[in-house]
Amino acid sequence: MAKRANVADDELDARKATILEAVVTEHIDTAQPVGSSSVLQSADLGVSPATVRAEMVALEREGYLVQPHTSAGRVPTDKGYRYFVDHLEAGVVGPAEQEQIKDFFKRVRGEVEDVLEQTSTLLSQLTSYTSVVVNSAHAHATILSAQLVNLDARHHLLVTVFSDGTVIKHSVKASFDASHLEVAEASKQLNALLLGTTLESRVQVPSRTDHVAKLVRESVSVLRAEQPAGEDEQVFIGGSSRVAESFDGVETVRQVLSILEQELLVVSLVEDILDRGLSVAIGSEHGYEPLSSCAVIVAPVAIDGESIGVVGLLGPTRMKYPEALAAARAVSHHLVRHFGGEVEGE
Amino acid sequence: MAKRANVADDELDARKATILEAVVTEHIDTAQPVGSSSVLQSADLGVSPATVRAEMVALEREGYLVQPHTSAGRVPTDKGYRYFVDHLEAGVVGPAEQEQIKDFFKRVRGEVEDVLEQTSTLLSQLTSYTSVVVNSAHAHATILSAQLVNLDARHHLLVTVFSDGTVIKHSVKASFDASHLEVAEASKQLNALLLGTTLESRVQVPSRTDHVAKLVRESVSVLRAEQPAGEDEQVFIGGSSRVAESFDGVETVRQVLSILEQELLVVSLVEDILDRGLSVAIGSEHGYEPLSSCAVIVAPVAIDGESIGVVGLLGPTRMKYPEALAAARAVSHHLVRHFGGEVEGE
DNA sequence: GATTAGCACTCGGTAGAATTGAGTGCCAAT
DNA sequence: ATTGGCACTCAATTCTACCGAGTGCTAATC
C-alpha cells in the first residue's frame, strides 16, 4: 500500500504520491472521477481539501492526472497508472484464490495443451479479466521421433515428436506413387536422420533420386518450413467474454475482441512486453492504438532461466493491478512447479 | 423472394404471407418496428394501410408478430422468422463472395486444422456473423500407426495416427522405469495390435506382467479413455468480435461470448440442430435461454453421406437469412470438394 | 511560504414538462 | 370486405430548471 521512493529521474514527494495513489485506487474501484474530498476520505493526510486541490493541479500539470471536464474530479492518465504500478508493493493473492489455484493444479490432468487451456480459464476466473497463456516455441527441443505414415499412395503424414512432448504433423505430398515399403524405409531413414536434432540444426539429406530419398528430402524440407513465422507458439485465451464487462463502449469491445482473434498478434504483443522487461503495459505503452484503453499484465513462465511460456491478463487500464499481478505470478509459479516437477523430478 | 405454399397445418393466405415477409425483411434491414405504411412501400398490394393493419392484428393474434408497445409498429416473433425462413427460396451468394470463396480454396494450404480455422474466418468475413466450424469425430477412422515414444524413464507419449489424417497424443505414465528397449518393443506391439482398428473396436491386450505388456495395456487403456465426452471434435470459431456488432445489450454480448467459450456446448448446440433436421434454429428453438436473441444456421459437411463436420453461423434473430444460408452452404460445399477431392481423387 | 476558509463559478446529470410524431384501433361509410 | 377518417397512445425528443459535486481563486491565517 505504501510506496517506496527509489531514486529515479521523476519522483513525486510523499504527499503527491499519496494523493496520486488515492486517486488511482479510488478510480479503479468506482470508475468515477475522484475529487479532493474523496481523496481525503481514503488517505488521511492532515490537510484541507484546498491543499489537496493545489497538489492535484500540480499532478495534472505533470501529466499524472486529467480532468474529464472542468468541475469534475480527476482521473489517472497512463502515466499516473504507471507510477502507481511502479511503486506497488508486491500484492498477495487472497487465501481463497490461493486455495483455488492449489486445488486446480492438484486436480488437473492430461496433455500440456489441455492443462494450459484450463489454466487460462482458471486465471480468468481468478481475476475476472481475459487471460492469455502462451506456450513458447520449442525451437531447442530435440526430435525424439520422426515417422512417415502414408494415407494413400501420394499423401503421407510426417509425425514428429519433440523432447518437450510436442507432437507436430505435416502433410507430405509426393509427385509419384510410393509403395508401403518405400514409405516405411523413408520413415526409418528420417527417424535416424532427425533423431536428436533440433529444428535449427542442419542435417545431411540424401541426394539420391530414388523414391525413398525423394520422400526423405521432401519431408525434411516440409519440416524446416515450420520456422519462419512465430507460428509454433500456441495461444490459449480464457474468458474473452470478460471483455464485455471491462469496457463500456460497444466499439471498444469489438476492437479488443477483434485483436484477441489474431493469435499471432497477441503473441507478439505479450512477448514484446516481456522483452522490454516490463510486467505491465498500460494504455499506449504497447503500440496498438485499439488497445489504448487496455492494460496488459504478463508473467514469464521459466524453468531454470529457460522461458517455456507466458501467462498474461488483459483488462481495462483501471484494472486491479495488485490482485491481477499477484494472480498472474502465482499461476506462473504453479505452472513452473507443475511442469518443472513433472519433467525433472517425480 | 416469393414464397411457395406447401401444404402444412398452419399456412398463411397469400396476402398475410406477403405482409409477414415484408415486415421481416424490413425489420432485418432497419432493426426498427415496422408499421403498416412501410409494409405498403416495400410490398405493393393494392390495398390501404387500414387493411394491412387489420391483417397485422390477425398475424399478431396468430403469434407471428408482436408490438413492442401500443402505437409502435410490429416486430417478428421467432415464429414469424420461422415462417419466413421456411418459405424462403434458396438464396445465392453474390458474385463477389463467390469469387472470394473460390479464391480462398484455391490458395489455402496446410493441415486440415489450419484450413478449417481459416475457413471459419472466411465464413465470418463473408457474412459478418460469428462462424463455427466443427471437425467431427473420427470414431470410424482406422488407426494407421500407433507409436510409443519415451520422454524419460517413466513418461511416455503415445502418438496415434488415424486414417483421416488426425494425430492424437496421449501421455502414458508408468509406475516403473522402463528401458528404451522395452519401450521400443511395446511400441512395436502396440502398432501391430492397433493397426487397422478403430477407437470402437475391441482388441486383445496381453495379460503378461512384464514391463512391455504393462506399457501396452496402459497405452491401450489411455487411448480408450478418449471416447466418453464428445471431446474429440475440434471447434473453430471465427469472428467472435462480430458478436459485439450483432447485439446491443452489453449483457447479451457477454452471455453469447461466454457460451462461445464453452466449445463442448457449441458442438452440442450445433449438432443438436442438425440432428433435428433443421438448417436454422431461431431464438428459443435451440434450448439455451442466453441465446434467445440469436439465430444459428448450420450446414452439414458430408462426403458420400458421411458427415465429416459442420459449418455454422451465429447471429441475431434478425440476421440476413438468405445470404447467410447461402454462404454457409457454399462454404460447406467447397469444403466437401476440397477434402473429398484431396482424399479420394487427385 | 505554505495552508486554509470562503466563495463564486462551471458544468454534467437528473428530473419534469411539453411537444412531436409514428403508428395504432375503431367506426361509420362505401 | 375495404377504406377514409379520427381520436388516442406512448416512446422518443427537446427544453428548462436546477441540483450539487467539484473546481479555482483570493484573502486571511499559521
Coordinates of N, CA and C in Angstrom, one line a residue, chain A residues 230-303:
Chain A
G230 N 6.2 -16.8 -36.4 CA 6.2 -17.3 -35.0 C 5.1 -18.3 -34.8
E231 N 4.9 -19.1 -35.8 CA 3.7 -20.0 -35.9 C 3.7 -21.0 -34.9
D232 N 4.9 -21.4 -34.3 CA 4.9 -22.5 -33.5 C 4.5 -22.3 -32.0
E233 N 4.1 -21.1 -31.7 CA 3.6 -20.8 -30.4 C 2.1 -21.2 -30.3
Q234 N 1.7 -21.7 -29.2 CA 0.3 -22.0 -29.0 C -0.2 -20.9 -28.1
V235 N -1.4 -20.5 -28.4 CA -2.0 -19.4 -27.5 C -3.4 -19.9 -27.0
F236 N -3.6 -19.7 -25.7 CA -4.9 -20.1 -25.1 C -5.5 -18.9 -24.5
I237 N -6.6 -18.5 -24.9 CA -7.3 -17.3 -24.4 C -8.5 -17.7 -23.6
G238 N -8.5 -17.2 -22.4 CA -9.6 -17.6 -21.5 C -10.4 -16.4 -21.1
G239 N -11.7 -16.6 -21.0 CA -12.6 -15.6 -20.5 C -12.7 -14.4 -21.5
S240 N -12.8 -14.6 -22.8 CA -12.9 -13.4 -23.6 C -14.2 -12.7 -23.4
S241 N -15.2 -13.4 -22.8 CA -16.4 -12.7 -22.5 C -16.2 -11.6 -21.5
R242 N -15.1 -11.7 -20.7 CA -14.8 -10.6 -19.7 C -14.6 -9.3 -20.4
V243 N -14.3 -9.3 -21.7 CA -14.0 -8.1 -22.4 C -15.3 -7.2 -22.3
A244 N -16.4 -7.9 -22.5 CA -17.7 -7.2 -22.5 C -18.0 -6.5 -21.1
E245 N -17.4 -7.0 -20.1 CA -17.6 -6.4 -18.8 C -16.6 -5.2 -18.6
S246 N -15.4 -5.4 -19.1 CA -14.4 -4.5 -18.8 C -14.5 -3.1 -19.5
F247 N -15.1 -3.1 -20.6 CA -15.2 -1.8 -21.4 C -16.6 -1.5 -21.7
D248 N -16.9 -0.2 -21.7 CA -18.3 0.1 -21.9 C -18.7 0.4 -23.3
G249 N -17.8 1.0 -24.1 CA -18.2 1.3 -25.5 C -18.3 0.0 -26.2
V250 N -19.4 -0.2 -26.9 CA -19.5 -1.5 -27.7 C -18.4 -1.5 -28.8
E251 N -18.0 -0.4 -29.3 CA -17.0 -0.4 -30.3 C -15.6 -0.8 -29.7
T252 N -15.4 -0.3 -28.5 CA -14.1 -0.8 -27.9 C -14.1 -2.3 -27.7
V253 N -15.2 -2.8 -27.2 CA -15.3 -4.2 -27.0 C -15.0 -4.9 -28.4
R254 N -15.6 -4.5 -29.4 CA -15.4 -5.1 -30.7 C -13.9 -5.1 -31.1
Q255 N -13.3 -3.9 -30.9 CA -11.9 -3.8 -31.3 C -11.0 -4.8 -30.5
V256 N -11.3 -4.8 -29.2 CA -10.4 -5.6 -28.4 C -10.6 -7.1 -28.8
L257 N -11.9 -7.5 -28.9 CA -12.1 -8.9 -29.3 C -11.5 -9.2 -30.7
S258 N -11.6 -8.2 -31.5 CA -11.0 -8.5 -32.9 C -9.5 -8.7 -32.8
I259 N -8.9 -8.0 -31.9 CA -7.4 -8.2 -31.7 C -7.2 -9.6 -31.1
L260 N -8.0 -9.9 -30.1 CA -7.8 -11.3 -29.5 C -7.9 -12.4 -30.5
E261 N -8.7 -12.1 -31.6 CA -8.9 -13.2 -32.6 C -7.6 -13.5 -33.3
Q262 N -6.7 -12.5 -33.4 CA -5.5 -12.7 -34.1 C -4.4 -13.2 -33.2
E263 N -4.2 -14.5 -33.1 CA -3.4 -15.0 -32.2 C -1.9 -14.6 -32.3
L264 N -1.5 -14.5 -33.6 CA -0.1 -14.1 -33.8 C 0.1 -12.7 -33.2
L265 N -0.8 -11.9 -33.3 CA -0.7 -10.5 -32.8 C -0.6 -10.5 -31.3
V266 N -1.5 -11.4 -30.7 CA -1.5 -11.5 -29.2 C -0.1 -12.0 -28.7
V267 N 0.4 -13.0 -29.4 CA 1.7 -13.5 -29.0 C 2.8 -12.4 -29.1
S268 N 2.8 -11.7 -30.2 CA 3.9 -10.7 -30.3 C 3.7 -9.6 -29.3
L269 N 2.4 -9.2 -29.1 CA 2.1 -8.2 -28.1 C 2.7 -8.6 -26.7
V270 N 2.4 -9.8 -26.3 CA 2.8 -10.3 -25.0 C 4.3 -10.4 -24.9
E271 N 4.9 -11.0 -26.0 CA 6.3 -11.2 -25.9 C 7.1 -9.9 -26.0
D272 N 6.5 -9.0 -26.7 CA 7.2 -7.7 -26.8 C 7.2 -7.0 -25.4
I273 N 6.2 -7.1 -24.7 CA 6.2 -6.5 -23.4 C 7.2 -7.2 -22.5
L274 N 7.3 -8.5 -22.6 CA 8.3 -9.2 -21.8 C 9.7 -8.8 -22.2
D275 N 9.9 -8.7 -23.5 CA 11.2 -8.4 -24.0 C 11.7 -7.0 -23.5
R276 N 10.7 -6.1 -23.3 CA 11.1 -4.8 -22.8 C 11.3 -4.8 -21.3
G277 N 11.2 -6.0 -20.7 CA 11.5 -6.1 -19.3 C 10.3 -5.6 -18.4
L278 N 9.2 -5.5 -19.0 CA 8.0 -5.0 -18.2 C 7.2 -6.1 -17.7
S279 N 6.4 -5.8 -16.7 CA 5.4 -6.8 -16.3 C 4.0 -6.3 -16.5
V280 N 3.9 -5.0 -16.8 CA 2.6 -4.4 -17.1 C 2.8 -3.4 -18.3
A281 N 1.9 -3.4 -19.2 CA 1.9 -2.4 -20.2 C 0.6 -1.7 -20.2
I282 N 0.6 -0.4 -20.0 CA -0.6 0.4 -19.8 C -0.9 1.3 -20.9
G283 N -2.2 1.2 -21.4 CA -2.7 2.1 -22.4 C -1.8 2.1 -23.6
S284 N -1.2 3.3 -23.9 CA -0.5 3.5 -25.1 C 0.9 2.8 -25.1
E285 N 1.3 2.3 -23.9 CA 2.6 1.8 -23.8 C 2.9 0.6 -24.8
H286 N 2.0 -0.2 -25.0 CA 2.1 -1.2 -26.1 C 1.6 -0.5 -27.3
G287 N 2.2 -0.8 -28.4 CA 2.0 0.0 -29.6 C 0.6 0.0 -30.3
Y288 N -0.4 -0.8 -29.8 CA -1.6 -0.9 -30.5 C -2.7 0.1 -30.1
E289 N -3.0 1.0 -31.0 CA -4.0 2.0 -30.6 C -5.3 1.4 -30.2
P290 N -5.8 0.4 -30.9 CA -7.1 -0.1 -30.5 C -7.1 -0.6 -29.0
L291 N -5.9 -0.9 -28.5 CA -5.9 -1.3 -27.1 C -5.5 -0.2 -26.2
S292 N -5.7 1.0 -26.6 CA -5.2 2.1 -25.8 C -6.0 2.3 -24.4
S293 N -7.1 1.6 -24.3 CA -7.8 1.6 -23.0 C -7.6 0.3 -22.3
C294 N -6.6 -0.4 -22.7 CA -6.3 -1.7 -22.0 C -5.0 -1.6 -21.3
A295 N -4.9 -2.5 -20.3 CA -3.6 -2.7 -19.7 C -3.4 -4.2 -19.8
V296 N -2.1 -4.6 -20.0 CA -1.8 -6.0 -20.2 C -0.7 -6.3 -19.1
I297 N -1.0 -7.4 -18.4 CA -0.1 -7.9 -17.4 C 0.6 -9.1 -17.9
V298 N 1.9 -9.3 -17.8 CA 2.5 -10.5 -18.2 C 3.4 -11.1 -17.1
A299 N 3.5 -12.4 -17.1 CA 4.4 -13.0 -16.2 C 5.0 -14.2 -16.9
P300 N 6.4 -14.2 -17.0 CA 7.0 -15.3 -17.7 C 6.9 -16.6 -17.0
V301 N 6.9 -17.6 -17.7 CA 6.9 -19.0 -17.1 C 8.3 -19.6 -17.5
A302 N 9.2 -19.7 -16.6 CA 10.5 -20.1 -17.0 C 11.0 -21.2 -16.0
I303 N 11.6 -22.2 -16.6 CA 12.2 -23.3 -15.8 C 13.7 -23.2 -16.0

